[in-house]
Short mmCIF file of C-alpha atoms in Angstrom, two decimals:
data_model
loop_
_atom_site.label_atom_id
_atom_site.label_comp_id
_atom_site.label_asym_id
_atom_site.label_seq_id
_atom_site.Cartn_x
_atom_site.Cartn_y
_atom_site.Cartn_z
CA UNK O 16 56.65 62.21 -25.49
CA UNK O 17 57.24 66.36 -25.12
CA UNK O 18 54.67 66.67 -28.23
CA UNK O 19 52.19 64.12 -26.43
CA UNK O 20 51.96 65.53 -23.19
CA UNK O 21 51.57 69.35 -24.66
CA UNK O 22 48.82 67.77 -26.85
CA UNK O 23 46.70 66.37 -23.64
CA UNK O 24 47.35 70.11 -22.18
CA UNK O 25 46.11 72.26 -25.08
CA UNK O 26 42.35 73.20 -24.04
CA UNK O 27 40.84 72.05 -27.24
CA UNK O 28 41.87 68.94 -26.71
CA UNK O 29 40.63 68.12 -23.26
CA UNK O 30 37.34 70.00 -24.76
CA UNK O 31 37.01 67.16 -27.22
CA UNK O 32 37.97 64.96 -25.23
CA UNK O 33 35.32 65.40 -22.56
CA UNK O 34 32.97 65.46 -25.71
CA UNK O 35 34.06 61.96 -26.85
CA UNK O 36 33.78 60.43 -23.39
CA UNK O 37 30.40 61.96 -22.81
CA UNK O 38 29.91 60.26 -25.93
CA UNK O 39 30.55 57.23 -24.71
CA UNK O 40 29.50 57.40 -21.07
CA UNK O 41 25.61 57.53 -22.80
CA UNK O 42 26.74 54.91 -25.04
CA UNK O 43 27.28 52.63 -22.06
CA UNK O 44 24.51 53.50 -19.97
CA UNK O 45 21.97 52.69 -23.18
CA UNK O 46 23.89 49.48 -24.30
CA UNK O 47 24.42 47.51 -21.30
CA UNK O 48 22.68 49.86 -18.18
CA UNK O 49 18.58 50.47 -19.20
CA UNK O 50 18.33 47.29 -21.32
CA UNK O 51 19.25 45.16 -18.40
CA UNK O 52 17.09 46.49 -15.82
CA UNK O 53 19.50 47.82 -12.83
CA UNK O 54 20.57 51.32 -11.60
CA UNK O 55 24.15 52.68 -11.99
CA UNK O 56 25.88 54.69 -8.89
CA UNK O 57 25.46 58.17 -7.84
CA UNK O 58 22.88 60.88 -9.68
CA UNK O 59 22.77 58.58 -12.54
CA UNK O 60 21.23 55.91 -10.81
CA UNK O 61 18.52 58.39 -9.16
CA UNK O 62 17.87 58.95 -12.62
CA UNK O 63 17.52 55.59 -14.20
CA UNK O 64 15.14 54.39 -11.22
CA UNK O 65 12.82 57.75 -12.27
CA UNK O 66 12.71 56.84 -15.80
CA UNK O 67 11.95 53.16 -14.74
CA UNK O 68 9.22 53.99 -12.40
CA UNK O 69 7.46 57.23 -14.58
CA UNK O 70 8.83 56.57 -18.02
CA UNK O 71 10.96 59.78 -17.61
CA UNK O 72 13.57 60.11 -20.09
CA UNK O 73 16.85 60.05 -18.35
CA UNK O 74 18.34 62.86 -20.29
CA UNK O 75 15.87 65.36 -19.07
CA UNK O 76 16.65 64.55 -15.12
CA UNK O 77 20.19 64.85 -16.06
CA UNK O 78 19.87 68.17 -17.02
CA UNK O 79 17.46 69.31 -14.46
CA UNK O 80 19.75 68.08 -11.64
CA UNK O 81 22.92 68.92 -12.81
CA UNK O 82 22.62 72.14 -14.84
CA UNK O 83 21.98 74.53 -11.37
CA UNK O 84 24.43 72.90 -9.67
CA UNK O 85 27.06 73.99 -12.52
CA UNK O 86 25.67 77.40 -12.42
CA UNK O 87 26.65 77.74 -8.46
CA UNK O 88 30.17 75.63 -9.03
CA UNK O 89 30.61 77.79 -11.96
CA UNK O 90 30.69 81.21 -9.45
CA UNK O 91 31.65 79.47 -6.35
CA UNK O 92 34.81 76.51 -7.97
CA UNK O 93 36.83 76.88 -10.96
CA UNK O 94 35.30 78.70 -14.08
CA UNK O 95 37.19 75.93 -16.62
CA UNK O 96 35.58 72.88 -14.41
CA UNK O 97 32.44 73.60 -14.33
CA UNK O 98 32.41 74.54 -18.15
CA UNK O 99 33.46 71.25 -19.00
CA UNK O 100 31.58 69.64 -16.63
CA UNK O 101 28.68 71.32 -18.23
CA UNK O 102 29.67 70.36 -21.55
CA UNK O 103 29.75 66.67 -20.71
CA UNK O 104 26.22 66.57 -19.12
CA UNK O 105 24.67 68.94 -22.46
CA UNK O 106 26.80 66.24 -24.64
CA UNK O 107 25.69 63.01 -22.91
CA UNK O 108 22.29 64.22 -22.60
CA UNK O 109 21.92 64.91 -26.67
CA UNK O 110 23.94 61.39 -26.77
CA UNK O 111 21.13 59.89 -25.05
CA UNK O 112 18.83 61.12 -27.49
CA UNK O 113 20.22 60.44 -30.45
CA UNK O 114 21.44 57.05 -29.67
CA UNK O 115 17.40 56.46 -28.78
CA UNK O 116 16.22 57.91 -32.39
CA UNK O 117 18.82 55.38 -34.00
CA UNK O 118 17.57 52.78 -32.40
CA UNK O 119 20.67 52.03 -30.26
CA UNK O 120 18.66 49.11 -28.14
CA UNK O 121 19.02 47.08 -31.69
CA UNK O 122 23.02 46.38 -30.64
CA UNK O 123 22.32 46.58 -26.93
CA UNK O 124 23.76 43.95 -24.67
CA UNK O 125 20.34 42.42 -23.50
CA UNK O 126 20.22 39.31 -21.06
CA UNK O 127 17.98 37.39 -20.17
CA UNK O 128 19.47 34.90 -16.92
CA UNK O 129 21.42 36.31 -13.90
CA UNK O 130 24.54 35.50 -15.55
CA UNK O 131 24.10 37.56 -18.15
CA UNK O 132 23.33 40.71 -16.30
CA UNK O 133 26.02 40.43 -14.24
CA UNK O 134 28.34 40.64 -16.95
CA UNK O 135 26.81 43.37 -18.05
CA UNK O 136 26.83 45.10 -14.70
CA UNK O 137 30.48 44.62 -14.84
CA UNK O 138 30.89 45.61 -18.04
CA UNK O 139 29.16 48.60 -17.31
CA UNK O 140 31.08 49.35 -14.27
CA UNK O 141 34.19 48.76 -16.05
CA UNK O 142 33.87 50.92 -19.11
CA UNK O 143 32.13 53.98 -16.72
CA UNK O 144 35.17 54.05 -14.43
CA UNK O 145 37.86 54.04 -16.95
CA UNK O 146 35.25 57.14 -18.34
CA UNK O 147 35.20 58.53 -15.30
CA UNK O 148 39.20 58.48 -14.52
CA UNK O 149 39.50 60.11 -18.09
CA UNK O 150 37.06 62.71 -17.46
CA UNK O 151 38.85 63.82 -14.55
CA UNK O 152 41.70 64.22 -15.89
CA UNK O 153 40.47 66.66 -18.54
CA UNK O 154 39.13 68.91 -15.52
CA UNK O 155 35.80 68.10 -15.57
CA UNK O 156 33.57 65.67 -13.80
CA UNK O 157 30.36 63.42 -14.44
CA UNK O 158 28.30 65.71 -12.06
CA UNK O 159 25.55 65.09 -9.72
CA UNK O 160 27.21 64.21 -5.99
CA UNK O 161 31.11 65.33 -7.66
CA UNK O 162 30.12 69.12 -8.00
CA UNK O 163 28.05 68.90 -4.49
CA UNK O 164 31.74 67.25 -2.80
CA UNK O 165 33.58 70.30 -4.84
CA UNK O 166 31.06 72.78 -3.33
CA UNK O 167 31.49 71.42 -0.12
CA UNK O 168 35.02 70.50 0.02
CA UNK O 169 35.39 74.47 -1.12
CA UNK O 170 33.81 75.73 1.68
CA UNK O 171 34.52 73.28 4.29
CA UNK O 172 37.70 71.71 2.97
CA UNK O 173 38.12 69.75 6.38
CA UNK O 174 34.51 68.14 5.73
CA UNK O 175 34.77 64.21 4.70
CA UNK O 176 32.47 63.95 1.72
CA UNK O 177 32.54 60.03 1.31
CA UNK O 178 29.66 59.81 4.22
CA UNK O 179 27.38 61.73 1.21
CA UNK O 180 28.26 59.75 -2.03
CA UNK O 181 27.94 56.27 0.25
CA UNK O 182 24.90 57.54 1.15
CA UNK O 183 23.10 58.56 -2.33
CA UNK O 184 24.58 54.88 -3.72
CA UNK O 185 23.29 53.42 -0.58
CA UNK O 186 20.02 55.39 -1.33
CA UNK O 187 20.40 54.30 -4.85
CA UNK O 188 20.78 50.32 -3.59
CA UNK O 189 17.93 50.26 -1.39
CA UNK O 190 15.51 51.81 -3.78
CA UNK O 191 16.08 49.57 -6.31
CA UNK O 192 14.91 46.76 -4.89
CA UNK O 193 10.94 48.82 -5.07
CA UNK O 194 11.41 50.15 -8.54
CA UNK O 195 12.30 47.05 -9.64
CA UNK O 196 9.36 45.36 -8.60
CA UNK O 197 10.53 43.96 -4.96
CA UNK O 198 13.36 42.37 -6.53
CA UNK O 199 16.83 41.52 -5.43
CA UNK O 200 18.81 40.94 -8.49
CA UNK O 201 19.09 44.70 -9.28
CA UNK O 202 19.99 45.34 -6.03
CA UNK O 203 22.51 42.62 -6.29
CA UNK O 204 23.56 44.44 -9.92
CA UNK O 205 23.67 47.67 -8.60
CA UNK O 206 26.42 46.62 -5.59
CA UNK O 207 28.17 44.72 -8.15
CA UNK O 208 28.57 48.01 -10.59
CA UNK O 209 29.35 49.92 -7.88
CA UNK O 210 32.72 47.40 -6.38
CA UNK O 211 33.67 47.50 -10.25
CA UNK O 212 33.40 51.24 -11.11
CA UNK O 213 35.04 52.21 -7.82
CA UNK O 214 37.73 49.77 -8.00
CA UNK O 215 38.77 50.52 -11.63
CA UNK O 216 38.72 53.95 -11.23
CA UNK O 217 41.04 53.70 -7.97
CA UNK O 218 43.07 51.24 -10.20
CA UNK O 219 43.63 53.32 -12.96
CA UNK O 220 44.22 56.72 -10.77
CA UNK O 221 46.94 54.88 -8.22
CA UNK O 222 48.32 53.07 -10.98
CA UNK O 223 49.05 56.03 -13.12
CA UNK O 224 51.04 57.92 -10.82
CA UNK O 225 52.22 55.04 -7.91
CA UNK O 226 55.54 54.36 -7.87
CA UNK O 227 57.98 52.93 -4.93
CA UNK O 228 60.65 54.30 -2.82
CA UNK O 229 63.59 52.41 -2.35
CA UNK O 230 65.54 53.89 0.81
CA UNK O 231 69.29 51.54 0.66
CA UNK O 232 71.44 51.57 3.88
CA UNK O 233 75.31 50.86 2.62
CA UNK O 234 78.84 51.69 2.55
CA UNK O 235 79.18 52.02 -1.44
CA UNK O 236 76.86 55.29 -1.98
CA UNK O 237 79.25 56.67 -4.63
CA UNK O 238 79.49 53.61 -6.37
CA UNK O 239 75.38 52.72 -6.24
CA UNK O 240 74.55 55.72 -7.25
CA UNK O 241 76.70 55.82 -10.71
CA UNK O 242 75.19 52.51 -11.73
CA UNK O 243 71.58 54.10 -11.35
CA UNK O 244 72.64 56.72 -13.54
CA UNK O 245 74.21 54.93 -15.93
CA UNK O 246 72.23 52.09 -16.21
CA UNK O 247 68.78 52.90 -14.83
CA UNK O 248 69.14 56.73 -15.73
CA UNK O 249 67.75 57.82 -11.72
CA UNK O 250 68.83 59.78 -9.25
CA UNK O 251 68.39 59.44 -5.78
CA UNK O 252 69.44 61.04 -2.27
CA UNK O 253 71.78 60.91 -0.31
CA UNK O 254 71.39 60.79 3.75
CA UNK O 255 74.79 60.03 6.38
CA UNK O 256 73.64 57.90 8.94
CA UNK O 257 74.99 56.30 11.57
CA UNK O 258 74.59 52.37 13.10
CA UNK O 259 74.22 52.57 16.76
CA UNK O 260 75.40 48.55 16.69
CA UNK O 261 78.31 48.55 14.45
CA UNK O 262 78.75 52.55 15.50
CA UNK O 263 79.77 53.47 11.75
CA UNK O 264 79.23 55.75 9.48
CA UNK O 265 77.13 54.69 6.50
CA UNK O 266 74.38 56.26 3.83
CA UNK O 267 71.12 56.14 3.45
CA UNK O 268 70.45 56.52 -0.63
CA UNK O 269 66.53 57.34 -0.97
CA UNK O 270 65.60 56.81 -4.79
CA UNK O 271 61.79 56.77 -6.14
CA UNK O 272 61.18 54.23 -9.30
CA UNK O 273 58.65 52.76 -11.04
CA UNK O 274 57.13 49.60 -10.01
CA UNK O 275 58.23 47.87 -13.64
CA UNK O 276 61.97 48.69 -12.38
CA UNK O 277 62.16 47.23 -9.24
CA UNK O 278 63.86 43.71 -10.25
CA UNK O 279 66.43 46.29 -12.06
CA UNK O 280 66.98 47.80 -9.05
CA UNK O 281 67.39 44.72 -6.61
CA UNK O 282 69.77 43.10 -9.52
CA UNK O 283 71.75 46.31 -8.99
CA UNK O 284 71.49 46.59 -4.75
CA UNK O 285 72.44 42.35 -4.69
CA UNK O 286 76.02 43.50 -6.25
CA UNK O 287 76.87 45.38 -2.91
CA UNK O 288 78.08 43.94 0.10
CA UNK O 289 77.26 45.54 3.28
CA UNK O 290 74.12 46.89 1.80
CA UNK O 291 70.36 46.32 2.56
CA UNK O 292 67.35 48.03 1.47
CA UNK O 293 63.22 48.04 1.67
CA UNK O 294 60.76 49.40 -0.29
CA UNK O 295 57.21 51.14 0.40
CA UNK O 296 54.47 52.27 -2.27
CA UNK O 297 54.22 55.78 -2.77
CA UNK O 298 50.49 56.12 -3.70
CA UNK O 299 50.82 59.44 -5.84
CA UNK O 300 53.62 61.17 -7.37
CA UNK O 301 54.09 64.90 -8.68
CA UNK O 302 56.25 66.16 -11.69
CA UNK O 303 59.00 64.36 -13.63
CA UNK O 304 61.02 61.92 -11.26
CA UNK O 305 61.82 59.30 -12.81
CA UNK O 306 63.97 59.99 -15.72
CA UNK O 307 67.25 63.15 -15.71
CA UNK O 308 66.77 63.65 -19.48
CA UNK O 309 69.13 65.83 -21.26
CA UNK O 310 70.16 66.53 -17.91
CA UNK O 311 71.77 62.88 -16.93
CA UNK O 312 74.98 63.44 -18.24
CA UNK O 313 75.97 66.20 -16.67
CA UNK O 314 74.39 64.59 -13.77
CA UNK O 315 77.04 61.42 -14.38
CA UNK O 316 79.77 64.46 -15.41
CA UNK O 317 79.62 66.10 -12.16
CA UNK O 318 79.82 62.49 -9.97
CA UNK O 319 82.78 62.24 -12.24
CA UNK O 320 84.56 65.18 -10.87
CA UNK O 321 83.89 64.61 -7.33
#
């Protein structure tokens, strides 16, 4: 796990990694975007509707929207993010190139009812936001409205940015039904992309680092909180309350797990009399909290002496 995690930090790495998913993101876009007539979210879906409407290749508008906007985040935002973000928009746009002189519209997922295109606007959306989660990750970003939100967010950190990417996907929406000749299916695509990308990007981000908090009102502290070392290897903290019914002194044991452990953890709170607890999500967590390591036996050690 120690060798894994100072893999995903090296900086080559995340460099190739950002190359892969660029990779991939044109990949997408080619196999089950352009063949099925509809336009993705944000700058990329200003871009498909201008190759649909002038025959523009996509690649080039890629590059001409994104590349000054790196230049500004690169002197303005972090040096390292705009970098990579500039190395996934060169990648994706040779991608989209060379996956056009191989003939990459020969495997493409082409359909020809409503059915079909759905599923490929869900596809789409679902492949694209697990791309997108990834990207981030490795400090970059897929550009377009992200680096305009990091310019702005850098400058006027208490500025709400979601009023400009809803608007651009809005703008995005609303044009397709014209470049699409007055039709509403693409629109109808476009929404359903959108609800898929967003929501498996938020799933993968919250579920990667949610967890739940456990907060346990009881008289048996000491003992609780051996059995969670010993058999869940957590910690947790300790609080003295008070009940203003009974008028006794109790404690309030606050422990953060992850969601797989919570039937552990109730198996282990039902032992207890005079005990109760409840549980809220905890949308994000930072650093190592759920496991003591090397350092749970002298954790257990030192409950041992008091």
């Amino acid at each position: 796990m120690n060798f894994y995690r100072k893999l995903t930090r090296a900086i080559p790495f995340q460099y190739c990694m950002v190359v892969l998913l660029a990779i991939a993101y044109a990949s997408v876009n080619e196999i089950f975007v352009f063949q099925n007539k509809f336009a993705p979210a944000g700058v990329m879906g200003l871009a498909t509707l201008v190759q649909e409407a002038f025959h523009f290749n996509v690649a080039y508008l890629y590059l001409f929207i994104n590349v000054p906007l790196l230049i500004v985040a690169f002197f303005v935002i972090k040096r390292q993010f705009a970098i990579r973000t500039l190395l996934f928009v060169l990648t994706s746009s040779a991608a989209f190139f060379i996956l056009r002189e191989v003939g990459i519209e020969k495997i493409a997922f082409v359909a020809e009812d409503t059915g079909g295109k759905l599923l490929a606007a869900i596809a789409a959306g679902f492949f694209n936001g697990m791309i997108y989660i990834m990207l981030v990750w490795n400090g970059a970003c897929t550009g377009g409205t992200d680096i305009v939100a990091a310019l702005i967010n850098h400058k006027h950190p208490e500025t709400n940015v979601i009023w400009l990417i809803f608007s651009l996907n809005a703008a995005v929406v609303a044009l397709s039904f014209f470049v699409y000749q007055n039709s509403y299916q693409p629109v109808l695509l476009c929404i359903a992309y959108i609800f898929v990308f967003s929501r498996v990007g938020d799933a993968i981000f919250k579920g990667s680092r949610s967890a739940v908090k456990f907060e346990v009102v009881t008289t048996h502290p000491e003992e609780i909180t051996r059995e969670l070392f010993a058999t869940m290897r957590h910690g947790c903290t300790a609080v003295r309350v008070r009940g203003e019914y009974s008028h006794t002194d109790r404690s309030m044991l606050v422990c953060v797990i992850n969601r797989r452990e919570i039937a552990d953890f109730e198996r282990i709170i039902r032992k207890y009399d005079d005990t109760f607890a409840y549980f809220s999500g905890v949308n994000r967590i930072v650093g190592s909290f759920n496991r003591f390591g090397k350092g749970t036996q002298k954790a257990e050690d030192d409950s041992e002496k008091e």
